[in-house]
Amino acid sequence: MQIRKAEPRDAAAIAEIILPTFREGSTYTVDPDISEADARAYWLSPDKETFVAEDAGVIVGTYIMRPNQAGGGRHVCNCGYMTRAGATGRGIARAMCLHSLDHARSRGYRAMQFNFVVATNERALRLWQSLGFEIVGRLPGAFRHPVHGYVDALVMYQTLKGKSP
Amino acid sequence: MQIRKAEPRDAAAIAEIILPTFREGSTYTVDPDISEADARAYWLSPDKETFVAEDAGVIVGTYIMRPNQAGGGRHVCNCGYMTRAGATGRGIARAMCLHSLDHARSRGYRAMQFNFVVATNERALRLWQSLGFEIVGRLPGAFRHPVHGYVDALVMYQTLKGKSP
């Protein structure tokens, strides 16, 4: 599996990954009725770096990185990861997160923050913890889950060792 | 003092309040070099509700409200408040925050979240706590303060009682 910067030709494959996730509405705070054009624009906007994980010519995952805040907060990055339906359980999200941590260091970021990990997303939560993220905040009832109703969201954070700006 | 929706004619007075705060760079995660046009566009963008506090014909403060997240997170609002230089210490921020809490309830929001309260901004921190906000998260070193260097930022949250959506 290769992880590389997304190219314009990847847009359709990326849409096939992100649209079902947005539609399902249980992990990302994006309008489930977002149009395909808006979803593509969101994931591939110029303020983000977009990557894809490619396995035997198939795009099996994608992630985005951006500064989490501007001004005095721009040394902390934020990422979002998605694995293609049917490709979960193969370590793709883990590989993308590790790639993103390396990339963040190389770009001079001093920390990575996830603003909104839905508390019911236990697999993601365990994965991020195993990769060094700590729960630094809990937002009570901040997410309306399509099945579970109002559930907490977690703020996760990892200070990056090594190269600094 | 009257707190009301901002009108187009208020834009210049609003810019006189927000630009010095952005330039100083010690409280908001906005690029200190932001242009006046971009600062106005940020504070008065269509995705926000913008209010002003007016005292004897002078705009002495302004605040914004917006959904903090989209999709399953849109029942939590986010606000930002600024008081005119020279008008601090008169309870303007407190009055604006109380107004915003009432307005948020009337709009059906179930909670209000501040994503990034710089830990050195002790006056704001005490004020928000006195108005019912709790510190629900701490982001280590997430803000580069122009004087103090890397300092923590706090996530604050208040569940709103009363009317719900």
XYZ file of C-alpha atoms in Angstrom:
330
model
C 0.000 0.000 0.000
C 1.238 3.429 -0.967
C 0.158 6.686 0.681
C 0.600 9.736 -1.531
C -0.779 13.207 -2.197
C -4.174 13.136 -3.880
C -4.267 14.121 -7.564
C -7.225 15.593 -9.464
C -7.771 12.176 -11.094
C -8.474 10.702 -7.611
C -11.545 12.893 -7.024
C -14.122 10.303 -8.073
C -12.557 7.551 -5.963
C -12.370 9.936 -2.992
C -16.055 10.817 -3.424
C -16.919 7.105 -3.333
C -15.271 6.919 0.086
C -16.386 10.150 1.730
C -19.986 10.418 0.510
C -21.270 7.209 2.167
C -19.579 8.264 5.408
C -21.177 11.707 5.334
C -24.554 10.198 4.371
C -24.444 7.785 7.296
C -23.847 10.723 9.624
C -22.451 8.877 12.628
C -18.833 10.079 12.701
C -18.324 13.407 10.898
C -20.034 16.716 11.680
C -20.977 17.310 8.072
C -24.536 17.711 6.797
C -25.573 14.175 5.714
C -27.373 15.743 2.743
C -24.245 17.441 1.439
C -24.033 17.347 -2.376
C -21.292 15.353 -4.037
C -19.793 18.583 -5.413
C -19.717 20.187 -1.965
C -18.269 17.025 -0.402
C -15.476 16.971 -2.956
C -14.867 20.695 -2.446
C -14.710 20.172 1.323
C -12.241 17.276 1.192
C -10.078 18.772 -1.567
C -10.187 22.465 -0.597
C -6.990 24.491 -1.083
C -6.592 25.074 2.676
C -6.050 21.326 3.181
C -3.494 18.755 2.125
C -5.284 15.657 0.878
C -3.718 12.202 0.743
C -4.863 8.830 -0.570
C -3.899 5.280 0.338
C -3.638 3.144 -2.792
C -3.454 -0.641 -2.813
C -3.004 -2.521 -6.095
C -4.340 0.463 -8.003
C -7.426 0.916 -5.785
C -7.916 3.947 -3.537
C -8.700 2.322 -0.175
C -8.482 5.370 2.084
C -8.008 9.113 2.208
C -7.054 11.716 4.763
C -6.844 15.478 5.072
C -4.530 17.748 7.051
C -4.886 21.437 7.787
C -3.916 23.954 10.466
C -6.525 23.557 13.197
C -6.551 27.287 13.869
C -5.046 30.364 12.229
C -2.786 32.980 13.803
C -1.322 31.905 17.140
C -2.857 28.441 16.779
C -1.465 27.486 13.368
C 1.295 25.243 14.756
C -1.349 22.620 15.650
C -2.748 20.569 12.785
C -6.020 18.745 12.412
C -6.635 15.602 10.364
C -9.588 13.527 9.225
C -9.304 9.953 7.939
C -11.655 7.669 6.039
C -11.300 4.083 4.887
C -13.205 2.697 1.915
C -16.282 0.638 2.825
C -15.274 -3.011 2.740
C -11.604 -2.227 3.342
C -11.796 -1.744 7.101
C -9.873 -4.020 9.484
C -6.755 -4.061 7.298
C -4.801 -1.394 9.159
C -5.425 1.312 6.573
C -6.523 3.960 9.078
C -3.536 3.142 11.282
C -1.155 3.442 8.325
C -2.717 6.758 7.288
C -2.496 8.147 10.829
C 1.157 7.141 11.156
C 1.815 8.736 7.763
C 0.069 11.899 8.884
C 2.088 12.114 12.104
C 5.320 11.891 10.090
C 4.039 14.404 7.577
C 2.952 16.786 10.322
C 6.430 16.678 11.861
C 8.018 17.311 8.475
C 5.753 20.338 7.984
C 6.838 21.738 11.352
C 3.583 21.213 13.235
C 4.099 20.898 16.988
C 0.893 18.991 17.772
C -2.103 17.268 16.196
C -5.651 17.762 17.455
C -8.893 15.938 16.724
C -11.705 18.319 17.614
C -14.621 15.978 17.591
C -14.294 12.212 18.005
C -17.786 10.837 18.560
C -17.650 8.847 21.801
C -19.548 5.891 20.273
C -16.832 5.528 17.615
C -14.929 3.174 19.900
C -12.762 1.606 17.247
C -11.384 4.986 16.199
C -10.977 6.028 19.806
C -8.899 2.950 20.655
C -6.852 3.360 17.486
C -6.001 7.004 18.179
C -5.092 6.173 21.761
C -2.816 3.351 20.600
C -1.067 5.888 18.360
C -0.328 8.312 21.177
C -3.375 10.579 21.310
C -4.826 11.540 24.656
C -8.380 12.528 25.455
C -7.987 16.154 26.562
C -11.637 17.159 26.510
C -15.181 15.835 26.632
C -18.146 17.690 25.121
C -21.321 16.468 26.812
C -24.093 15.588 24.375
C -22.383 17.508 21.578
C -23.274 14.988 18.870
C -26.686 13.810 17.780
C -26.070 10.259 16.609
C -28.572 8.888 14.050
C -29.043 5.734 16.166
C -27.933 6.535 19.716
C -29.256 10.091 20.003
C -27.255 12.689 21.918
C -23.797 11.354 22.775
C -20.552 12.950 23.940
C -17.737 13.997 21.658
C -14.081 13.856 22.640
C -11.206 16.212 21.947
C -7.955 14.306 21.355
C -4.452 15.728 21.209
C -0.883 14.656 20.661
C 2.226 16.784 21.072
C 4.693 15.912 18.316
C 8.273 15.191 19.240
C 11.155 15.932 16.959
C 11.444 18.637 14.363
C 9.791 21.890 15.342
C 9.252 25.097 13.372
C -27.057 49.924 26.631
C -28.911 48.129 23.862
C -27.827 44.863 22.245
C -29.224 44.332 18.754
C -28.529 42.614 15.449
C -25.735 44.302 13.509
C -26.762 46.288 10.442
C -24.645 47.030 7.365
C -24.143 50.582 8.660
C -22.355 49.167 11.729
C -19.527 47.631 9.685
C -17.033 50.463 10.183
C -17.617 50.612 13.950
C -17.277 46.824 14.155
C -13.989 46.975 12.239
C -12.677 49.538 14.748
C -13.293 46.997 17.499
C -12.182 43.740 15.901
C -9.116 44.870 13.944
C -7.035 46.023 16.961
C -7.880 42.753 18.741
C -6.806 40.654 15.757
C -3.644 42.800 15.311
C -2.655 42.303 18.937
C -2.933 38.540 18.455
C -3.226 37.460 22.080
C -6.806 36.159 22.243
C -8.195 35.141 18.823
C -6.737 32.531 16.476
C -6.903 34.846 13.492
C -3.905 35.910 11.420
C -2.787 39.228 13.010
C -2.059 40.544 9.508
C -5.618 39.956 8.303
C -6.862 42.733 6.005
C -9.697 44.975 7.123
C -11.884 43.586 4.333
C -11.204 39.994 5.393
C -11.774 40.852 9.064
C -15.157 42.385 8.232
C -16.025 39.421 6.032
C -15.079 37.033 8.846
C -17.141 38.795 11.528
C -20.129 39.501 9.285
C -20.202 36.304 7.200
C -23.624 34.890 6.286
C -23.030 31.723 8.360
C -22.982 33.860 11.543
C -25.396 36.042 13.441
C -23.674 39.279 14.401
C -24.780 41.529 17.239
C -23.643 44.906 18.529
C -23.863 46.555 21.934
C -24.725 50.232 21.577
C -24.441 52.789 24.343
C -25.546 56.393 23.751
C -25.148 55.936 20.012
C -21.680 54.398 20.248
C -20.950 50.752 19.347
C -19.088 49.514 22.431
C -19.036 45.782 21.725
C -19.905 43.098 19.246
C -20.445 39.361 19.232
C -21.008 36.542 16.767
C -22.942 33.303 17.015
C -22.858 30.289 14.699
C -23.349 26.529 14.854
C -20.060 25.152 16.149
C -20.298 22.134 13.867
C -22.548 21.040 11.008
C -24.594 17.847 10.734
C -24.923 15.989 14.035
C -23.161 18.808 15.903
C -25.309 21.749 14.807
C -27.292 21.930 18.060
C -24.217 23.397 19.808
C -23.414 27.020 19.090
C -20.171 28.930 19.284
C -19.768 32.628 20.094
C -17.017 35.218 20.070
C -17.200 38.539 21.915
C -15.210 41.762 21.708
C -15.446 44.971 23.666
C -14.267 48.298 22.270
C -10.833 49.403 23.502
C -11.378 51.839 26.359
C -14.813 50.424 27.174
C -13.654 47.399 29.160
C -14.564 46.979 32.817
C -18.129 48.216 32.326
C -19.799 44.825 32.105
C -20.242 44.935 28.340
C -18.839 41.458 27.726
C -20.983 40.067 30.526
C -24.094 41.693 29.088
C -23.291 40.377 25.615
C -22.698 36.855 26.899
C -25.979 36.853 28.846
C -27.731 38.141 25.723
C -26.135 35.385 23.656
C -27.207 32.679 26.104
C -30.801 33.896 25.859
C -30.578 34.167 22.100
C -29.075 30.686 21.816
C -31.952 29.214 23.825
C -34.472 31.040 21.648
C -32.808 29.630 18.530
C -33.099 26.100 19.948
C -29.407 25.489 20.634
C -28.832 22.924 23.387
C -25.344 24.046 24.384
C -22.703 26.713 23.826
C -19.046 25.901 23.295
C -15.929 28.065 23.262
C -13.282 26.147 21.336
C -10.228 28.121 22.227
C -9.978 30.322 25.312
C -6.323 31.276 25.709
C -5.325 30.278 29.241
C -3.575 33.611 29.888
C -6.851 35.453 29.196
C -7.748 35.158 32.870
C -10.365 37.889 32.916
C -12.361 36.184 30.182
C -11.895 32.811 31.829
C -13.289 34.046 35.148
C -16.142 35.816 33.403
C -17.214 32.731 31.447
C -16.999 30.585 34.565
C -19.147 33.077 36.492
C -21.739 32.754 33.708
C -21.953 28.975 33.949
C -19.289 27.725 31.553
C -17.103 24.826 32.585
C -13.621 24.007 31.409
C -14.128 20.695 29.597
C -10.786 20.487 27.849
C -7.189 21.738 27.926
C -5.018 21.911 24.805
C -1.376 21.918 25.900
C 0.719 24.602 24.226
C -1.900 25.105 21.537
C -1.488 28.895 21.400
C 1.615 30.901 20.625
C 1.127 34.076 22.611
C 2.985 37.144 21.304
C 4.389 37.833 24.801
C 4.207 34.589 26.773
C 5.132 32.113 24.025
C 3.416 28.724 23.909
C 0.521 28.604 26.363
C -2.462 26.294 26.829
C -5.896 26.889 25.399
C -9.104 25.831 27.115
C -12.317 24.380 25.767
C -15.358 25.714 27.650
C -18.910 24.421 27.481
C -22.339 25.114 28.882
C -25.447 22.993 28.454
C -28.455 25.284 27.995
C -31.527 24.666 30.064
C -34.989 25.439 28.882
C -36.336 25.444 25.373
C -34.906 22.722 23.168
C -35.282 22.077 19.437
